[in-house]
Every structure is written in structure tokens, then in C-alpha cells.
Coordinates of C-alpha atoms in Angstrom, one line a residue:
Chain A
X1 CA 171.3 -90.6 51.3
X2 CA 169.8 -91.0 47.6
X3 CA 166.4 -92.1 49.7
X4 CA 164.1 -94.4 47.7
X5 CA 164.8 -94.9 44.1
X6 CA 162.8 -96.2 41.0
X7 CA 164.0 -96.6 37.5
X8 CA 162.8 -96.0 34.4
X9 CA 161.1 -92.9 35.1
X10 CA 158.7 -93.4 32.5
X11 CA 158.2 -95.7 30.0
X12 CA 155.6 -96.8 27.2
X13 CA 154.8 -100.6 26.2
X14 CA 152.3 -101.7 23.9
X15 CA 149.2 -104.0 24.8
X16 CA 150.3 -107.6 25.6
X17 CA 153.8 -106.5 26.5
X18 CA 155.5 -107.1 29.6
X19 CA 157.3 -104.9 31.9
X20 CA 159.6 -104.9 35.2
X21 CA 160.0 -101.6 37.3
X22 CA 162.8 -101.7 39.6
X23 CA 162.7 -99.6 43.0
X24 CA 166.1 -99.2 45.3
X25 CA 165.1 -98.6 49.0
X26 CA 166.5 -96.0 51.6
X27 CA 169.7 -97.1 53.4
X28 CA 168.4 -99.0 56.5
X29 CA 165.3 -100.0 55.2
X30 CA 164.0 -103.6 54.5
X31 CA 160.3 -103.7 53.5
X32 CA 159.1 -102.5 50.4
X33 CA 155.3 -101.9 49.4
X34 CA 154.3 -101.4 45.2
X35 CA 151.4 -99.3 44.9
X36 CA 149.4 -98.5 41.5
X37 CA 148.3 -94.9 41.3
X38 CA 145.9 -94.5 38.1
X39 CA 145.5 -90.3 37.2
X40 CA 142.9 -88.7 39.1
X41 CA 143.2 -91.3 42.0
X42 CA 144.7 -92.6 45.1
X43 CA 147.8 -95.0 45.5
X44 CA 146.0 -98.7 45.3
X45 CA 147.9 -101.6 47.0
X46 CA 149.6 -104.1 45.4
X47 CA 151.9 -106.0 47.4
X48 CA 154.9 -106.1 50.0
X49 CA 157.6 -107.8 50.3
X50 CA 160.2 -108.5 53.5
X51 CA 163.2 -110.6 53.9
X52 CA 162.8 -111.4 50.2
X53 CA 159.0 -113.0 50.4
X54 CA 155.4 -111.2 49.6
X55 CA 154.5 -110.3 53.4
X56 CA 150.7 -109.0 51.6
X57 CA 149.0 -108.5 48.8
X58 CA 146.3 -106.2 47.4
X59 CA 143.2 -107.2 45.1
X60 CA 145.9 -107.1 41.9
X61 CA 145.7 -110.3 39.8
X62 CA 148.5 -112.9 39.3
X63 CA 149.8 -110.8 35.7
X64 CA 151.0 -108.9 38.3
X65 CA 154.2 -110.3 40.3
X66 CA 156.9 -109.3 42.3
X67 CA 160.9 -109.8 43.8
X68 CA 163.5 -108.8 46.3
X69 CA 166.6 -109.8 46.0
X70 CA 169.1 -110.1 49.6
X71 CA 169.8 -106.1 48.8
X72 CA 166.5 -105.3 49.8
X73 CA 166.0 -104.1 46.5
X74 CA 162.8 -105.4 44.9
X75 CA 160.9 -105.1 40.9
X76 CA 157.6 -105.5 40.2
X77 CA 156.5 -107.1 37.1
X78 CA 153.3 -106.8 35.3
X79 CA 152.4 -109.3 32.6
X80 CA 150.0 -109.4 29.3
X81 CA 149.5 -105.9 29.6
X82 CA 146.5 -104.0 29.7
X83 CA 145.4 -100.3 28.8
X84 CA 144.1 -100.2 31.7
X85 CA 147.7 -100.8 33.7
X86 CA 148.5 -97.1 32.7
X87 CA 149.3 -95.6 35.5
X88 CA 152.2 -93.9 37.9
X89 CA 153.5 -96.7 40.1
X90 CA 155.0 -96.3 43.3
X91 CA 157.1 -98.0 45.8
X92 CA 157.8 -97.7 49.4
X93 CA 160.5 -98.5 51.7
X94 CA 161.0 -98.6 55.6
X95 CA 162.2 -100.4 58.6
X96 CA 160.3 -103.7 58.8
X97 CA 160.9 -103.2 62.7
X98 CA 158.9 -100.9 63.0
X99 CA 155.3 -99.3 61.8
X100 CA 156.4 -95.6 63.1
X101 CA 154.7 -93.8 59.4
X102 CA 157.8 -91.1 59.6
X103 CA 159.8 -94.1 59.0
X104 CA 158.2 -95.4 55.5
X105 CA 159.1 -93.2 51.9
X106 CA 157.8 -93.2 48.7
X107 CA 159.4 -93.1 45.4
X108 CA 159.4 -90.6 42.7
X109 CA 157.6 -93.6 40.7
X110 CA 157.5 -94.8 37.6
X111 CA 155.2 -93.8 35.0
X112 CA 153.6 -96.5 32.4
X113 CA 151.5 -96.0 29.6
X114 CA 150.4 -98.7 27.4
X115 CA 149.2 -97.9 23.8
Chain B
X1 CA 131.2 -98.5 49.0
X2 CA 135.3 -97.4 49.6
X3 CA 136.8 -98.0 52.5
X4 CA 138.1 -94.4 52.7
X5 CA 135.5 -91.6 50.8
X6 CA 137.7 -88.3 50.2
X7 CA 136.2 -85.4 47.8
X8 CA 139.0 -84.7 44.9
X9 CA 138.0 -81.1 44.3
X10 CA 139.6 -79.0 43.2
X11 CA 139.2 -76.8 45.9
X12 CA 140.6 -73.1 44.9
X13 CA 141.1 -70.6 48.0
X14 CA 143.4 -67.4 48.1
X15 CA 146.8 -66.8 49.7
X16 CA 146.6 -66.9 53.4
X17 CA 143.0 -68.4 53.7
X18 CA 142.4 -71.8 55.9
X19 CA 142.4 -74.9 54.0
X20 CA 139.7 -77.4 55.5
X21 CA 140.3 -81.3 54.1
X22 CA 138.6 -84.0 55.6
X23 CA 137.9 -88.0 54.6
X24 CA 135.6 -90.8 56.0
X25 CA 136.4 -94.1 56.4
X26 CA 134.3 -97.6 57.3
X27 CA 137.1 -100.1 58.8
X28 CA 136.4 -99.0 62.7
X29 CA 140.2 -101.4 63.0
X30 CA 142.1 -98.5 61.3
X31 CA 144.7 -96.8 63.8
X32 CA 147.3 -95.0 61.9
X33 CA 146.2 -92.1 60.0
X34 CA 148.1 -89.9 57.8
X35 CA 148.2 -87.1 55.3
X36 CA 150.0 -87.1 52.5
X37 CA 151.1 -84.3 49.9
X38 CA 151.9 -85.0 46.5
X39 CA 153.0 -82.5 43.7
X40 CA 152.6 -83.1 40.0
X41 CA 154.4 -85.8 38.7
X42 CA 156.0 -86.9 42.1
X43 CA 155.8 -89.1 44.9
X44 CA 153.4 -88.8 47.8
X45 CA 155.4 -86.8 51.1
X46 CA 153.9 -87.3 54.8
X47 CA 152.7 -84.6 56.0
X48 CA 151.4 -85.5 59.2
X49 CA 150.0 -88.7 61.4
X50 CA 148.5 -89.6 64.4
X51 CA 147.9 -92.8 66.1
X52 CA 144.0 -93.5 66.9
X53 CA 142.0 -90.4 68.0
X54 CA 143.5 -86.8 68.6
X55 CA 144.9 -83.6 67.5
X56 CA 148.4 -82.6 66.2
X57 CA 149.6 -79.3 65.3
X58 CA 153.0 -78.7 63.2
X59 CA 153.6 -75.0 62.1
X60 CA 150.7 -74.2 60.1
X61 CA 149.0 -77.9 59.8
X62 CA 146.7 -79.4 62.5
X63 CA 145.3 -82.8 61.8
X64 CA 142.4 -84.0 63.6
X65 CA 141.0 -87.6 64.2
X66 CA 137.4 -88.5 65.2
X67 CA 137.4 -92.3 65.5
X68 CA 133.8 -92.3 67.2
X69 CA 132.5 -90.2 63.5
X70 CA 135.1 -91.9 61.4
X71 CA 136.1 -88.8 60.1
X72 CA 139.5 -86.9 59.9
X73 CA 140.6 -83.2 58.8
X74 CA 143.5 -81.1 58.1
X75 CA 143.8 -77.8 58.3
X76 CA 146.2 -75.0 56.5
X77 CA 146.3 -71.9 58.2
X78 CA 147.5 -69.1 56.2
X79 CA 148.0 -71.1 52.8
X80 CA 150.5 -70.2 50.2
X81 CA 151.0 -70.6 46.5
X82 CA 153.7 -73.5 47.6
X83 CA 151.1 -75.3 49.2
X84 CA 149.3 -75.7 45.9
X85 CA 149.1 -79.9 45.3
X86 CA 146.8 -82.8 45.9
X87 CA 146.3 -84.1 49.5
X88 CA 145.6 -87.8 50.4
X89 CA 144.4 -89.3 53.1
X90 CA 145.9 -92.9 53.7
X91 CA 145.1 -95.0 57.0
X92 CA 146.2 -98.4 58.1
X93 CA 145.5 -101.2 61.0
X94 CA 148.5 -102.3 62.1
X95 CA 152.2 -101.6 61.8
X96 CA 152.6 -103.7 58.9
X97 CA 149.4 -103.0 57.2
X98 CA 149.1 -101.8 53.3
X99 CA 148.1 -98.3 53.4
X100 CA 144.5 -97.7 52.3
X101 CA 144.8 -94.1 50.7
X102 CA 141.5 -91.5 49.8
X103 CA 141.2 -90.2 46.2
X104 CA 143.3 -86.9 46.9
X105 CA 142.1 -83.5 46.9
X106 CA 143.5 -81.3 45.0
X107 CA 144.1 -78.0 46.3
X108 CA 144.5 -74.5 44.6
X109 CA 145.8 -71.3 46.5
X110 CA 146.1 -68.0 44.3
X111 CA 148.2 -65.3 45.2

């Protein structure tokens, strides 16, 4: 089991650019959560999604938007981008029947700068 | 004010000392709390959780909760180089919840 997996790695965009990040969920699992992780600080909430519809969504503002397709597969994409979006971002799977915190992953994430 | 205050260190002990770690929180409706460990340049890793108040030992990690203080801990006992990485708190309400995560600490043992 490959576990949960996020493409590109990294990545660099310029100001005003957009970008998608793609993230592949463990086998089994149907909930994914996007979180923004700037350097020196914790994971910040962006959204979730389950059975292919935003479930919640954290103080991000609308540049930033998400999908999951019937795969359970999801992407995040951020719009007019900002220095300030530099950042590693992270996604999480897990079981959407259940809350049980062994059950949810993370990502290796995906690291953005934007010069 | 943040909903979950952690202090990001660094904290530097040597090999085999006890690592103390500990966050406050204000949302008296957080249940799940968890500790997370995350290397350089990779994902967060659970470490541990426990459901409302408590302790829970596993090997050489004990994680405490004190819902009445709003205040939980971790402990290494007999740290190692490997155990070198930043530690974050994360808590949450519900089984659905978002995660609400501290700052990290990050964490220092030499050999």
C-alpha cells in the first residue's frame, strides 16, 4: 500500500499564477483534508472533502478551491497567487466512517514557493 | 489569542535525557488529542492520542491530558539522536472535525 500520495513534490510559480496540487488517498480511505503548513508553523486548515463535496472549510479565502473526483482522489487549487502562499501543503486521508485518529495519514506534501 | 499555544523551541537535551512537551488550548469542546512528529521536509506521523482526559504510555512515550487545566504533555524517556524532529500538538471536537494543530516544537537530542 503506496499510503497517501501527493504530486509535484515541489514546485515554483510566480506571483499571480495559478496552481493545482494533486493528493492520492490510502486504499480504503474516502475523506481527504488540505492543510497549509507555512515554515516555522503548524498545519493550518483548509478544507475537506467527502463523497466528492467540501464537508468543511477553514478561514482560507475563495482563491483557494478544491475537488474529488469518484476515485476519492482530490486537488487543491489556489488562485492569483500570493508570496505569501509559500508554503509545504499537506493532505490527509481516512475512513469517513470513522474519527478513530490511527485511521487518518498525511502526505509527504507538496512544497510551493512563489517568487 | 490561538486556540492551541505550543512553544517552538528549539529545545536541545542529550542522549537518554526526558523530553518534557506540553500545549494549552482554549476550546473546552476539544476531545481528541494527538501528537504528531514530523521530520524535515516530510509529513506529520501520529505519535500518540487519547480521547478526553488521561494517560497513555507506548514504549518510551506517555502522553498526558488535563482537560480541567487545558493543558497536555508528552514525555520521551531515554531520548535518542532518531528522535530529533519537531513535535505538534493537533486536537479536534468531533470525529469529523479539522485538526487544530500547535506551532511544533522542535526538539534536539545530542549524542
Amino acid at each position: 500500500d503506496a499510503g497517501v500520495t501527493q504530486s509535484p513534490t515541489h514546485l515554483i510559480k510566480t506571483r499571480g499564477q495559478q496552481v493545482t496540487l494533486r493528493c492520492s488517498p490510502k486504499s480504503g480511505h474516502d475523506t481527504v483534508s488540505w492543510y497549509q503548513q507555512a515554515l516555522g508553523q503548524g498545519p493550518q486548515f483548509i478544507f475537506q472533502y467527502y463523497e466528492e463535496e467540501e464537508r468543511q472549510r477553514g478561514n482560507f479565502p475563495d482563491r483557494f478551491s478544491g475537488h474529488q473526483f469518484p476515485n476519492y482522489s482530490s486537488e487543491l487549487n489556489v488562485n492569483a497567487l500570493l508570496l505569501g502562499d509559500s508554503a509545504l501543503y499537506l493532505c490527509a486521508s481516512s475512513p469517513g466512517w470513522t474519527g478513530i485518529p490511527t485511521e487518518a495519514f498525511f502526505g509527504q506534501g507538496t512544497r510551493l514557493t512563489v517568487v | 489569542q490561538k486556540e492551541v499555544e505550543q512553544d517552538p523551541g528549539p529545545l536541545s537535551v542529550p542522549e537518554g535525557a526526558i523530553v518534557s512537551l506540553n500545549c494549552t488550548y482554549s476550546n473546552s469542546a476539544f476531545q481528541y488529542f494527538m501528537w504528531y512528529r514530523q521530520y524535515s521536509r516530510k509529513g506529520p506521523e501520529l505519535l500518540m492520542y487519547t480521547y478526553s482526559s488521561g494517560n497513555k504510555e507506548d514504549g518510551r512515550f506517555t502522553a498526558q491530558v488535563d482537560k480541567s487545566s487545558k493543558y497536555i504533555s508528552l514525555f520521551i524517556r531515554d531520548s535518542q539522536p532518531s528522535d530529533s524532529a519537531t513535535y505538534l500538538c493537533a486536537m479536534r471536537s468531533d470525529s469529523w472535525g479539522k485538526l487544530q494543530f500547535g506551532a511544533g516544537t522542535q526538539v534536539v537530542v545530542t549524542p
